[in-house]
Amino acid sequence: MDVKVVYLARLREALGRSEEVLTLEPVAPTLGDVLAILRERGDPWSYELGEGRAVRVAVNHEMAAADVAVRAGDEIAFFPPVTGG
């Protein structure tokens, strides 16, 4: 199954792309599974998306946690937290 993955702000620069289509095994993957697949690519993926890094994730424009199920056609966005005034 395919999902669209979007990288915003500093992640787009660090990972060298703004988006990609990721093909996943169709056996009930979660957002945590997607993160593990991306981290397995090594640096800069494992660093930028690693534990303790300031990265937020949304699935279909809704903030999401690692246990959220991912479905075919979902859009997953990774982005740093934004502050401003």
CSV table of C-alpha atoms in Angstrom, one decimal, residues 5-82:
chain,number,residue,atom,x,y,z
A,5,VAL,CA,5.1,11.4,3.1
A,6,VAL,CA,5.7,15.2,3.3
A,7,TYR,CA,8.7,16.9,4.9
A,8,LEU,CA,8.4,20.5,5.9
A,9,ALA,CA,10.7,23.3,7.0
A,10,ARG,CA,14.2,22.2,8.2
A,11,LEU,CA,13.4,18.5,7.5
A,12,ARG,CA,12.9,19.3,3.8
A,13,GLU,CA,16.3,20.9,3.7
A,14,ALA,CA,18.1,18.2,5.8
A,15,LEU,CA,16.5,15.2,4.0
A,16,GLY,CA,16.8,16.8,0.5
A,17,ARG,CA,13.2,16.3,-0.5
A,18,SER,CA,9.8,17.8,0.2
A,19,GLU,CA,7.8,14.6,-0.4
A,20,GLU,CA,7.8,11.0,-1.5
A,21,VAL,CA,5.5,8.0,-1.9
A,22,LEU,CA,6.4,5.3,0.5
A,23,THR,CA,5.2,1.7,-0.2
A,24,LEU,CA,4.3,-0.2,3.0
A,25,GLU,CA,3.4,-3.8,3.8
A,26,PRO,CA,-0.4,-3.9,4.0
A,27,VAL,CA,-0.4,-5.6,7.4
A,28,ALA,CA,-1.9,-2.8,9.7
A,29,PRO,CA,1.1,-0.5,9.8
A,30,THR,CA,1.2,2.3,12.4
A,31,LEU,CA,2.9,5.7,12.3
A,32,GLY,CA,5.6,4.1,14.5
A,33,ASP,CA,6.3,1.6,11.8
A,34,VAL,CA,6.7,4.4,9.2
A,35,LEU,CA,9.1,6.2,11.5
A,36,ALA,CA,11.1,2.9,12.0
A,37,ILE,CA,11.3,2.4,8.2
A,38,LEU,CA,12.6,5.9,7.6
A,39,ARG,CA,15.1,5.8,10.5
A,40,GLU,CA,16.5,2.6,9.0
A,41,ARG,CA,17.8,4.6,6.1
A,42,GLY,CA,20.6,5.9,8.3
A,43,ASP,CA,21.7,9.5,8.5
A,44,PRO,CA,20.4,12.1,8.1
A,45,TRP,CA,17.0,10.2,8.5
A,46,SER,CA,17.9,8.5,11.8
A,47,TYR,CA,19.2,11.8,13.2
A,48,GLU,CA,16.4,14.1,12.0
A,49,LEU,CA,13.6,11.7,12.9
A,50,GLY,CA,15.3,10.2,15.9
A,51,GLU,CA,14.1,9.8,19.5
A,52,GLY,CA,14.3,13.1,21.4
A,53,ARG,CA,14.3,15.3,18.2
A,54,ALA,CA,11.7,18.1,18.0
A,55,VAL,CA,9.5,16.7,15.3
A,56,ARG,CA,5.8,16.7,15.0
A,57,VAL,CA,3.7,14.3,12.9
A,58,ALA,CA,0.3,14.7,11.3
A,59,VAL,CA,-1.8,12.1,9.4
A,60,ASN,CA,-4.2,13.7,6.9
A,61,HIS,CA,-3.7,17.1,8.6
A,62,GLU,CA,-4.4,15.8,12.1
A,63,MET,CA,-1.7,15.6,14.8
A,64,ALA,CA,-1.0,11.9,15.4
A,65,ALA,CA,0.9,9.6,17.8
A,66,ALA,CA,3.0,6.6,17.0
A,67,ASP,CA,0.2,4.1,17.6
A,68,VAL,CA,-2.1,5.6,14.9
A,69,ALA,CA,-2.9,3.2,12.1
A,70,VAL,CA,-1.8,4.2,8.6
A,71,ARG,CA,-4.0,3.4,5.7
A,72,ALA,CA,-3.5,3.4,1.9
A,73,GLY,CA,-3.6,6.9,0.5
A,74,ASP,CA,-2.9,8.7,3.8
A,75,GLU,CA,-0.7,11.8,3.8
A,76,ILE,CA,1.9,11.8,6.6
A,77,ALA,CA,3.6,15.1,7.3
A,78,PHE,CA,6.7,15.5,9.4
A,79,PHE,CA,7.6,19.0,10.6
A,80,PRO,CA,9.4,20.8,13.4
A,81,PRO,CA,7.3,22.6,16.1
A,82,VAL,CA,6.7,26.2,15.1
